[in-house]
Structures are given as structure tokens and as C-alpha cells.
Short mmCIF file of C-alpha atoms and ligand atoms in Angstrom, two decimals:
data_model
loop_
_atom_site.label_atom_id
_atom_site.label_comp_id
_atom_site.label_asym_id
_atom_site.label_seq_id
_atom_site.Cartn_x
_atom_site.Cartn_y
_atom_site.Cartn_z
CA MET A 17 -103.10 -117.42 16.73
CA LYS A 18 -103.98 -113.88 15.69
CA CYS A 19 -105.58 -112.95 12.41
CA CYS A 20 -106.09 -109.57 10.77
CA ALA A 21 -108.65 -109.37 7.97
CA VAL A 22 -108.43 -106.88 5.12
CA ILE A 23 -111.81 -106.36 3.47
CA VAL A 24 -111.49 -104.63 0.11
CA ALA A 25 -114.57 -102.62 -0.82
CA ALA A 26 -113.16 -99.73 -2.83
CA GLY A 27 -114.45 -100.81 -6.27
CA SER A 28 -116.64 -98.60 -8.44
CA GLY A 29 -119.07 -101.39 -9.43
CA SER A 30 -118.93 -100.67 -13.17
CA ARG A 31 -121.08 -103.74 -13.99
CA MET A 32 -123.73 -102.77 -11.41
CA GLY A 33 -124.00 -99.07 -12.15
CA GLY A 34 -122.60 -98.12 -8.74
CA PRO A 35 -120.64 -99.47 -5.78
CA LYS A 36 -122.29 -102.85 -5.15
CA GLN A 37 -120.72 -103.14 -1.69
CA PHE A 38 -123.15 -100.53 -0.40
CA LEU A 39 -126.36 -101.79 -1.96
CA PRO A 40 -129.00 -102.48 0.70
CA LEU A 41 -129.39 -106.15 1.55
CA LEU A 42 -131.92 -107.15 4.22
CA GLY A 43 -131.60 -104.06 6.37
CA ARG A 44 -127.89 -103.42 6.02
CA SER A 45 -125.38 -102.95 3.25
CA VAL A 46 -123.59 -105.75 1.37
CA VAL A 47 -120.23 -104.98 2.95
CA GLU A 48 -121.70 -104.94 6.46
CA TRP A 49 -122.72 -108.59 6.03
CA SER A 50 -119.12 -109.44 5.13
CA LEU A 51 -117.85 -107.42 8.07
CA ASP A 52 -120.29 -109.06 10.43
CA ALA A 53 -119.09 -112.58 9.50
CA PHE A 54 -115.46 -111.64 10.28
CA LEU A 55 -116.37 -110.01 13.57
CA LYS A 56 -117.91 -113.33 14.67
CA VAL A 57 -114.59 -115.19 14.28
CA PRO A 58 -112.67 -115.16 17.60
CA GLU A 59 -109.23 -115.37 15.88
CA VAL A 60 -109.92 -112.16 13.93
CA GLU A 61 -108.57 -109.47 16.24
CA GLN A 62 -108.60 -106.62 13.74
CA VAL A 63 -110.37 -105.79 10.49
CA VAL A 64 -109.02 -103.23 8.02
CA LEU A 65 -111.86 -102.07 5.80
CA VAL A 66 -110.66 -100.47 2.57
CA LEU A 67 -113.07 -98.00 0.96
CA SER A 68 -112.99 -95.50 -1.89
CA ARG A 69 -112.36 -91.91 -0.83
CA SER A 70 -116.00 -90.87 -1.27
CA ASP A 71 -117.34 -93.87 0.67
CA LEU A 72 -114.72 -93.26 3.36
CA GLU A 73 -116.02 -89.71 3.76
CA LYS A 74 -119.69 -90.73 3.63
CA ARG A 75 -119.67 -93.92 5.72
CA GLY A 76 -116.24 -94.34 7.28
CA ARG A 77 -117.22 -93.00 10.67
CA ASP A 78 -120.27 -95.27 10.97
CA LEU A 79 -118.37 -98.41 10.00
CA ALA A 80 -115.31 -97.80 12.17
CA SER A 81 -115.13 -99.33 15.64
CA GLN A 82 -112.56 -100.56 18.10
CA LYS A 83 -111.98 -103.64 15.94
CA VAL A 84 -112.59 -102.03 12.55
CA LEU A 85 -110.10 -99.61 11.03
CA VAL A 86 -111.44 -97.87 7.91
CA ILE A 87 -108.92 -96.62 5.36
CA GLU A 88 -108.76 -95.35 1.78
CA GLY A 89 -108.10 -97.75 -1.09
CA GLY A 90 -106.10 -97.40 -4.29
CA SER A 91 -107.07 -97.26 -7.95
CA THR A 92 -106.87 -101.06 -8.40
CA ARG A 93 -107.82 -103.98 -6.22
CA LEU A 94 -104.17 -104.88 -5.70
CA GLU A 95 -103.34 -101.33 -4.60
CA SER A 96 -106.22 -101.45 -2.14
CA VAL A 97 -104.86 -104.74 -0.77
CA ARG A 98 -101.44 -103.08 -0.39
CA ASN A 99 -102.96 -100.12 1.46
CA GLY A 100 -104.81 -102.52 3.73
CA PHE A 101 -101.75 -104.68 4.36
CA ARG A 102 -99.77 -101.62 5.54
CA GLU A 103 -102.23 -101.36 8.44
CA VAL A 104 -101.96 -105.00 9.50
CA PRO A 105 -100.52 -105.16 13.04
CA GLU A 106 -96.99 -106.57 13.33
CA ASP A 107 -98.13 -109.36 15.62
CA ALA A 108 -100.75 -110.79 13.24
CA ASP A 109 -99.91 -114.42 12.34
CA VAL A 110 -102.36 -114.71 9.46
CA VAL A 111 -103.79 -112.11 7.08
CA ALA A 112 -107.16 -112.76 5.43
CA ILE A 113 -107.98 -110.80 2.26
CA HIS A 114 -111.71 -110.68 1.50
CA ASP A 115 -113.92 -109.15 -1.19
CA GLY A 116 -116.45 -106.80 0.41
CA ALA A 117 -118.94 -107.96 -2.24
CA ARG A 118 -119.13 -111.53 -0.89
CA PRO A 119 -121.79 -111.02 1.79
CA LEU A 120 -122.61 -114.72 2.16
CA ILE A 121 -119.28 -115.70 3.62
CA THR A 122 -119.73 -117.56 6.91
CA PRO A 123 -117.64 -117.48 10.10
CA GLU A 124 -117.12 -121.25 9.66
CA ILE A 125 -115.48 -120.90 6.22
CA ILE A 126 -113.36 -117.98 7.43
CA GLN A 127 -112.16 -120.01 10.38
CA ALA A 128 -111.36 -123.08 8.26
CA VAL A 129 -109.30 -121.07 5.76
CA ILE A 130 -107.44 -119.16 8.49
CA GLU A 131 -106.50 -122.46 10.15
CA GLU A 132 -105.32 -123.98 6.88
CA ALA A 133 -103.21 -120.87 6.12
CA GLN A 134 -101.65 -121.04 9.57
CA ALA A 135 -100.73 -124.68 8.91
CA SER A 136 -99.77 -124.50 5.19
CA GLY A 137 -98.71 -120.88 4.68
CA ALA A 138 -101.40 -119.99 2.14
CA ALA A 139 -104.99 -121.13 1.59
CA LEU A 140 -108.17 -120.05 -0.12
CA PRO A 141 -111.78 -121.25 -0.22
CA ALA A 142 -112.89 -122.69 -3.56
CA VAL A 143 -115.55 -124.85 -5.14
CA PRO A 144 -115.24 -127.32 -8.03
CA VAL A 145 -116.64 -125.64 -11.16
CA ARG A 146 -120.14 -126.77 -12.14
CA ASP A 147 -119.97 -125.99 -15.83
CA THR A 148 -117.49 -127.27 -18.35
CA LEU A 149 -115.20 -124.32 -19.05
CA LYS A 150 -114.13 -123.33 -22.55
CA LYS A 151 -111.18 -121.27 -23.61
CA VAL A 152 -112.34 -118.74 -26.18
CA ALA A 153 -109.38 -116.90 -27.59
CA ASN A 154 -110.68 -114.63 -30.33
CA LYS A 155 -113.44 -112.20 -31.24
CA GLN A 156 -115.15 -114.67 -33.56
CA LEU A 157 -115.97 -116.73 -30.48
CA TRP A 158 -114.27 -119.94 -31.61
CA ILE A 159 -113.47 -122.35 -28.80
CA THR A 160 -109.76 -123.15 -28.70
CA ALA A 161 -109.60 -125.59 -25.80
CA THR A 162 -111.63 -127.48 -23.20
CA PRO A 163 -109.66 -127.87 -19.96
CA ALA A 164 -110.49 -130.98 -17.94
CA ARG A 165 -113.25 -129.92 -15.56
CA SER A 166 -112.20 -132.29 -12.81
CA LEU A 167 -109.06 -130.21 -12.30
CA LEU A 168 -110.78 -126.83 -12.13
CA TRP A 169 -111.90 -125.02 -9.01
CA ALA A 170 -113.39 -121.54 -8.72
CA ALA A 171 -111.40 -119.44 -6.25
CA GLN A 172 -113.19 -117.33 -3.65
CA THR A 173 -112.14 -115.22 -0.69
CA PRO A 174 -111.03 -114.84 2.08
CA GLN A 175 -107.61 -115.76 0.74
CA CYS A 176 -105.48 -116.26 3.81
CA TYR A 177 -101.72 -116.13 4.19
CA ARG A 178 -99.19 -116.28 6.93
CA ARG A 179 -98.11 -112.68 7.34
CA GLU A 180 -94.56 -113.21 6.05
CA VAL A 181 -95.79 -115.03 2.92
CA LEU A 182 -97.98 -112.12 1.86
CA ALA A 183 -95.37 -109.53 2.87
CA GLU A 184 -92.72 -111.23 0.74
CA THR A 185 -95.10 -111.57 -2.22
CA LEU A 186 -96.28 -107.97 -2.16
CA GLU A 187 -92.67 -106.83 -1.99
CA LYS A 188 -91.56 -109.11 -4.82
CA PHE A 189 -94.33 -107.82 -7.08
CA ALA A 190 -94.16 -104.23 -5.84
CA SER A 191 -94.48 -102.78 -9.35
CA GLN A 192 -97.45 -104.99 -10.27
CA LYS A 193 -100.59 -102.86 -10.55
CA GLU A 194 -103.30 -105.43 -11.10
CA ALA A 195 -104.16 -109.02 -10.27
CA THR A 196 -107.62 -110.59 -10.01
CA ASP A 197 -106.52 -112.27 -6.79
CA GLU A 198 -103.44 -112.28 -4.56
CA SER A 199 -103.05 -116.04 -4.72
CA GLN A 200 -101.71 -115.96 -8.30
CA LEU A 201 -98.87 -113.72 -7.12
CA VAL A 202 -98.22 -115.89 -4.06
CA GLU A 203 -98.07 -118.90 -6.41
CA ARG A 204 -95.70 -117.05 -8.77
CA ALA A 205 -93.53 -116.17 -5.80
CA GLY A 206 -93.00 -119.91 -5.37
CA HIS A 207 -95.33 -120.62 -2.45
CA LYS A 208 -97.75 -123.50 -2.35
CA VAL A 209 -101.38 -122.52 -1.87
CA LYS A 210 -103.97 -124.96 -0.57
CA VAL A 211 -107.66 -125.05 -1.40
CA VAL A 212 -110.31 -125.33 1.33
CA PRO A 213 -113.62 -126.71 -0.01
CA SER A 214 -116.25 -124.00 0.30
CA THR A 215 -119.84 -123.45 -0.76
CA ALA A 216 -121.14 -121.88 -3.97
CA GLU A 217 -123.18 -119.51 -1.74
CA ASN A 218 -120.00 -117.53 -1.12
CA PHE A 219 -120.20 -115.92 -4.56
CA LYS A 220 -119.18 -112.41 -5.45
CA ILE A 221 -121.96 -109.98 -6.24
CA THR A 222 -121.25 -108.96 -9.80
CA TYR A 223 -124.54 -108.50 -11.66
CA PRO A 224 -127.82 -106.89 -10.49
CA GLU A 225 -129.62 -110.27 -10.32
CA ASP A 226 -127.05 -111.45 -7.76
CA MET A 227 -128.77 -109.20 -5.20
CA ALA A 228 -132.03 -111.15 -5.43
CA VAL A 229 -130.17 -114.44 -4.99
CA SER A 230 -128.22 -113.08 -2.00
CA GLU A 231 -131.39 -111.84 -0.35
CA ALA A 232 -133.15 -115.17 -0.81
CA LEU A 233 -130.18 -117.12 0.58
CA LEU A 234 -129.81 -114.82 3.58
CA LYS A 235 -133.52 -115.04 4.35
CA ARG A 236 -133.31 -118.81 4.29
CA ARG A 237 -130.22 -118.77 6.47
CA MET A 238 -131.86 -116.48 9.03
CA GLY A 239 -135.20 -118.25 8.90
CA LEU A 240 -136.95 -115.00 7.95
CA SER A 241 -140.53 -114.97 6.83
CA ASP A 242 -141.35 -113.80 3.32
CA ARG A 243 -144.24 -111.76 4.63
CA PRO A 244 -143.25 -108.32 5.87
CA ALA A 245 -144.84 -106.80 8.97
CA VAL A 246 -145.76 -103.12 8.91
CA GLY A 247 -145.94 -100.91 11.98
CA PHE A 248 -147.29 -97.39 12.40
CA GLY A 249 -146.29 -94.72 14.90
CA PHE A 250 -147.54 -91.26 15.81
CA ASP A 251 -146.31 -88.63 18.25
CA ILE A 252 -146.86 -84.98 19.07
CA HIS A 253 -145.08 -82.62 21.48
CA LYS A 254 -145.69 -78.99 22.45
CA LEU A 255 -143.27 -76.42 21.03
CA VAL A 256 -142.15 -74.03 23.77
CA VAL A 257 -139.53 -71.36 24.43
CA GLY A 258 -136.52 -72.38 26.52
CA ARG A 259 -136.06 -75.99 25.35
CA PRO A 260 -133.51 -77.36 22.85
CA LEU A 261 -135.08 -78.72 19.67
CA TRP A 262 -134.26 -82.38 18.99
CA LEU A 263 -135.59 -83.93 15.79
CA GLY A 264 -134.51 -87.33 14.48
CA GLY A 265 -131.58 -87.41 16.88
CA VAL A 266 -130.27 -84.05 15.60
CA LYS A 267 -130.12 -80.86 17.69
CA ILE A 268 -131.52 -78.07 15.57
CA GLU A 269 -130.84 -74.36 16.23
CA HIS A 270 -134.21 -72.79 16.93
CA ALA A 271 -135.76 -70.36 19.40
CA LYS A 272 -138.13 -73.06 20.69
CA GLY A 273 -137.93 -76.73 21.51
CA LEU A 274 -140.22 -79.65 22.27
CA LEU A 275 -141.60 -80.12 25.75
CA GLY A 276 -141.56 -83.64 27.15
CA HIS A 277 -140.45 -85.97 29.89
CA SER A 278 -137.61 -87.02 27.53
CA ASP A 279 -135.87 -84.74 25.03
CA GLY A 280 -139.22 -84.63 23.18
CA ASP A 281 -137.85 -85.95 19.88
CA VAL A 282 -141.12 -86.66 18.04
CA ILE A 283 -139.40 -88.25 15.05
CA LEU A 284 -137.55 -90.83 17.11
CA HIS A 285 -140.64 -91.53 19.22
CA ALA A 286 -142.90 -92.08 16.18
CA ALA A 287 -140.27 -94.17 14.37
CA ALA A 288 -139.53 -96.28 17.47
CA ASP A 289 -143.28 -96.83 17.96
CA ALA A 290 -143.56 -97.90 14.32
CA VAL A 291 -140.88 -100.55 14.84
CA LEU A 292 -142.56 -101.75 18.07
CA GLY A 293 -145.85 -101.80 16.19
CA ALA A 294 -144.47 -104.11 13.53
CA LEU A 295 -143.00 -106.31 16.27
CA GLY A 296 -146.37 -106.38 18.04
CA GLU A 297 -144.73 -105.11 21.22
CA GLY A 298 -146.95 -102.21 22.18
CA GLU A 299 -145.44 -98.76 22.46
CA ILE A 300 -142.39 -96.98 23.89
CA GLY A 301 -144.41 -95.70 26.86
CA LEU A 302 -144.53 -99.27 28.20
CA PHE A 303 -140.75 -99.45 28.40
CA PHE A 304 -140.07 -95.81 29.22
CA PRO A 305 -143.02 -94.71 31.35
CA PRO A 306 -143.46 -90.93 31.21
CA GLY A 307 -143.15 -89.39 34.67
CA GLU A 308 -140.64 -91.90 35.96
CA ALA A 309 -137.71 -90.09 37.59
CA SER A 310 -135.09 -92.47 36.17
CA THR A 311 -136.01 -91.60 32.59
CA LYS A 312 -136.45 -87.83 33.04
CA GLY A 313 -134.62 -85.95 30.29
CA ILE A 314 -133.60 -89.24 28.63
CA GLU A 315 -132.04 -88.91 25.18
CA SER A 316 -134.46 -90.46 22.73
CA ARG A 317 -131.63 -92.27 20.93
CA LYS A 318 -131.49 -94.50 24.03
CA ILE A 319 -135.15 -95.35 23.49
CA VAL A 320 -134.35 -96.28 19.89
CA ALA A 321 -131.39 -98.42 21.03
CA GLU A 322 -133.70 -100.35 23.37
CA VAL A 323 -136.23 -100.90 20.58
CA MET A 324 -133.49 -102.08 18.21
CA GLU A 325 -132.34 -104.51 20.88
CA LYS A 326 -135.87 -105.96 20.99
CA LEU A 327 -135.80 -106.27 17.19
CA LYS A 328 -132.47 -108.09 17.38
CA ASN A 329 -133.73 -110.45 20.10
CA ARG A 330 -136.66 -111.33 17.89
CA ARG A 331 -134.19 -111.94 15.03
CA GLY A 332 -136.04 -109.36 12.96
CA SER A 333 -134.67 -107.35 10.09
CA LEU A 334 -135.81 -103.78 9.45
CA LEU A 335 -136.44 -103.09 5.77
CA ASN A 336 -137.35 -99.42 5.72
CA LEU A 337 -138.63 -96.40 7.61
CA ASP A 338 -140.94 -93.73 6.24
CA VAL A 339 -141.29 -90.61 8.36
CA THR A 340 -143.59 -87.61 7.94
CA VAL A 341 -143.04 -84.62 10.21
CA VAL A 342 -145.81 -82.02 10.59
CA ALA A 343 -144.37 -78.63 11.54
CA GLU A 344 -144.98 -74.96 10.74
CA GLU A 345 -141.50 -74.07 11.98
CA PRO A 346 -138.56 -74.38 11.62
CA LYS A 347 -137.95 -75.12 7.92
CA LEU A 348 -136.72 -78.71 7.94
CA ALA A 349 -135.46 -79.17 4.38
CA PRO A 350 -131.95 -77.87 5.22
CA HIS A 351 -131.72 -80.48 7.99
CA TYR A 352 -132.91 -83.47 5.92
CA PRO A 353 -129.43 -84.87 5.11
CA LYS A 354 -128.28 -84.83 8.72
CA ILE A 355 -131.56 -86.23 10.10
CA LYS A 356 -131.64 -88.98 7.44
CA GLU A 357 -128.05 -89.89 8.18
CA THR A 358 -128.75 -90.07 11.92
CA LEU A 359 -131.91 -92.15 11.42
CA SER A 360 -130.01 -94.54 9.18
CA THR A 361 -127.33 -94.96 11.85
CA LEU A 362 -129.72 -95.33 14.79
CA PHE A 363 -132.01 -97.78 12.99
CA GLY A 364 -129.19 -99.66 11.21
CA LEU A 365 -130.57 -98.96 7.75
CA PRO A 366 -128.81 -97.94 4.55
CA PRO A 367 -129.66 -94.25 3.81
CA GLU A 368 -131.71 -95.31 0.76
CA ARG A 369 -134.12 -97.13 3.08
CA VAL A 370 -134.92 -94.08 5.19
CA ASN A 371 -137.50 -91.70 3.77
CA LEU A 372 -138.16 -88.33 5.37
CA LYS A 373 -140.71 -85.70 4.49
CA ALA A 374 -142.15 -82.64 6.18
CA LYS A 375 -145.56 -81.02 5.82
CA THR A 376 -147.12 -77.91 7.29
CA HIS A 377 -150.63 -78.11 8.75
CA GLU A 378 -151.88 -75.27 6.56
CA GLY A 379 -152.47 -73.00 9.55
CA LEU A 380 -155.12 -75.36 10.93
CA ASP A 381 -155.33 -76.56 14.52
CA ALA A 382 -152.54 -76.45 17.10
CA LEU A 383 -150.02 -77.95 14.66
CA GLY A 384 -150.92 -75.32 12.08
CA GLN A 385 -150.54 -72.53 14.63
CA GLY A 386 -147.03 -73.73 15.41
CA LEU A 387 -147.91 -74.73 18.99
CA ALA A 388 -146.60 -78.26 18.48
CA ILE A 389 -144.70 -80.57 16.15
CA GLY A 390 -146.18 -83.92 15.15
CA CYS A 391 -144.78 -86.94 13.38
CA TYR A 392 -146.13 -90.05 11.64
CA ALA A 393 -143.93 -93.01 10.79
CA THR A 394 -144.19 -96.48 9.31
CA ALA A 395 -141.66 -99.27 9.60
CA THR A 396 -141.51 -102.48 7.56
CA LEU A 397 -139.65 -105.48 8.82
CA LEU A 398 -139.16 -109.19 8.34
CA LEU A 399 -139.47 -111.47 11.34
CA ALA A 400 -138.03 -114.88 11.95
CA ASN A 401 -140.48 -117.68 11.20
MG1 LIG B 507 -143.18 -88.51 22.54
#
């Protein structure tokens, strides 16, 4: 059985003051947690991630992969679902539609709902409501009815359908612009939809306080300590004529570059050392000994990848990076956006969690005379208990 998931994350987040799907949550963004859960389900062969145009431009390239197709959404949720459905491969048996703002979805729930949809045609995860619900029909806030609670379930996502069921429904309601979920249309189209008991943890981030709850639940799930570890890194390389200048994984046009056994990228070296420091794993020189022929001219992004692998093996979660470059030349401010973007990609952090600043050395010492570039960095992370 083959499943294609459509994750809709094109909303503007009007109740959160910005797109909630990209708020930072334990070292990655909300939508990346959702994406990660789907990528862990073997039946999910393809994910179509639907973003707003601006997010597509800003983050599309980083989120896309062999399994993840990133496309532009529409002006309503239903239009975004339609755009996503157009990209579903012909041979998909089941289509799963998921809210990008439900980061606590688990591979187990996804799998259970996919299987039920394959068997029944349509299924969604839901939980019995906890509170007694009231129907309030007017502005004076008078209650007009109390539906029997025992019959009420709160619907979640992923809502899963056999491909032909969703295709028929979307065609039947082609002129419909809005719907809070697809299931109501599938029901109106005459199909039976089955509920799969889920957990209340799979809630949709709607209000700012939901972020704190999500973070606490994820920490518990991952067994992360509440006490952050801080690491510090420092590096300095000589600035010489005839070398390319690499800073923060970005090649910068300049008459001089940094001398070193590797590409001499002081920012990546200091930042990688900061992460190793917080892990208590020494320094990059232990893993990439200077002078060893096999690592001569190595791209420093490979050093970072190795360090991030160590972080992953320790089940750690990077919270932020703070980087201070000390350089007389070149002027770095014009390169900040590109360097920040690259650091956020290499270290798997949302851009808001990467801070970059540059200082001169006031003409003092070798740094001040422009003979070298230095860098200080700190990294904060949470480790598994
Ligand atoms: Mg170095």
C-alpha cells in the first residue's frame, strides 16, 4: 500500500501574530516536527508540503528533498488541499491530509489512520471531547442547546482517504472555497468516515500558549533534560593573499582568504567547537586532526555535519547559536543574511535562533591589523536525561 501525505502549512496565523507553522520548537520549526513524523512512516512514499508563496521562497529549498515536494498553497485551506492533491502521484492508494501546525502527531497514529482509510475508504483521528459543549447562537451569549457529550468527538488530522474517495469529493465540491476539514465534504458526498481513537496531544497550535505546552510534551517524549548545557568555541586563522574566503559556510568575494589545513572557516570551526563543548566531547581537532592528509582542504561544512551527527546520536537538541566574528576586513554586514541562512541550515536551527555579530579589534593586535580573522561562539542545547 502506498500513501502520499499532503501537509498544509500555508496559513497566515492570524491568531498567533504570524505563521505558527514556522515558530521555533525545540531546535526546529513546528512544521518540521510534523514532516518528521510522516517521514518515519514506511507507507508514506511522498510528502507534498504546501506553503505560502513567501515561505516557499524563504524556506522551500531547505525543506524539499527526494521525498518532500514543496509547493505553493491557495488563499484558503481547502484551496491549499486542492493544490496539494494535484501533486499526489497516480499510484498512491491513500492520501493523508495533515495540518502543519500539529507537531505532536506520531508515526503510530499516522499509520493507524492510513490503515483504517485503506480498509474503510475514509478515516480520521479523533478524541472524545472532555468538556460539555454548548451551542451559543447569538451575540448575547445565550446557550441554545447542549448536545450529548457522549456522542461528540474532536476531529484531528491526518484525515486519510482512499485516493478515489478524495478525488471524487474534491471534484463534486469544486466550487467550494472553504471547509474547516475535508471530512465534512467527504461525508456530504455520501461516503462513510471512520474515527480512529487518538490522543489529545495531537492538538493544533492555535494560541501562543500552545507553544509552551508543545515544548513540554516534546521534551517529555524525547526524555530531554530541563537544564540546558552551554558550550563555548573560539577560533582564529591568518588572512592571506591567494586563498578563497569562507565564512559561515559562505564564499565571500575578497582579495584575501583564511589560511588553514581546511578551508579555514573560523565561524564554522568556532560554532562546531561550541556544540562539542556543550556535548562535553572535546574539540573538532580531535576528530579532524590538522595535518592529516585525508582532511587537507576539507570543507568545514563536513566538520559541522560530523558534529551534528554526534549531537543526534546523543539525542540532543540544539536551542541556539550566538556567533561573534572579529575582523577588520571585509565588511560583513552585507553578508549577514546569507551567513545566517547557511548557519541555520547547517546547524538545523530556525533562523531566529541563530545570532550573528561582527566586531573590529580597534586596530589592536594582529586581529586589529587585519592579519587574521577570529570568531567566538556559544551554543545552548538540551541533552537526553
Ligand atoms: Mg580553525
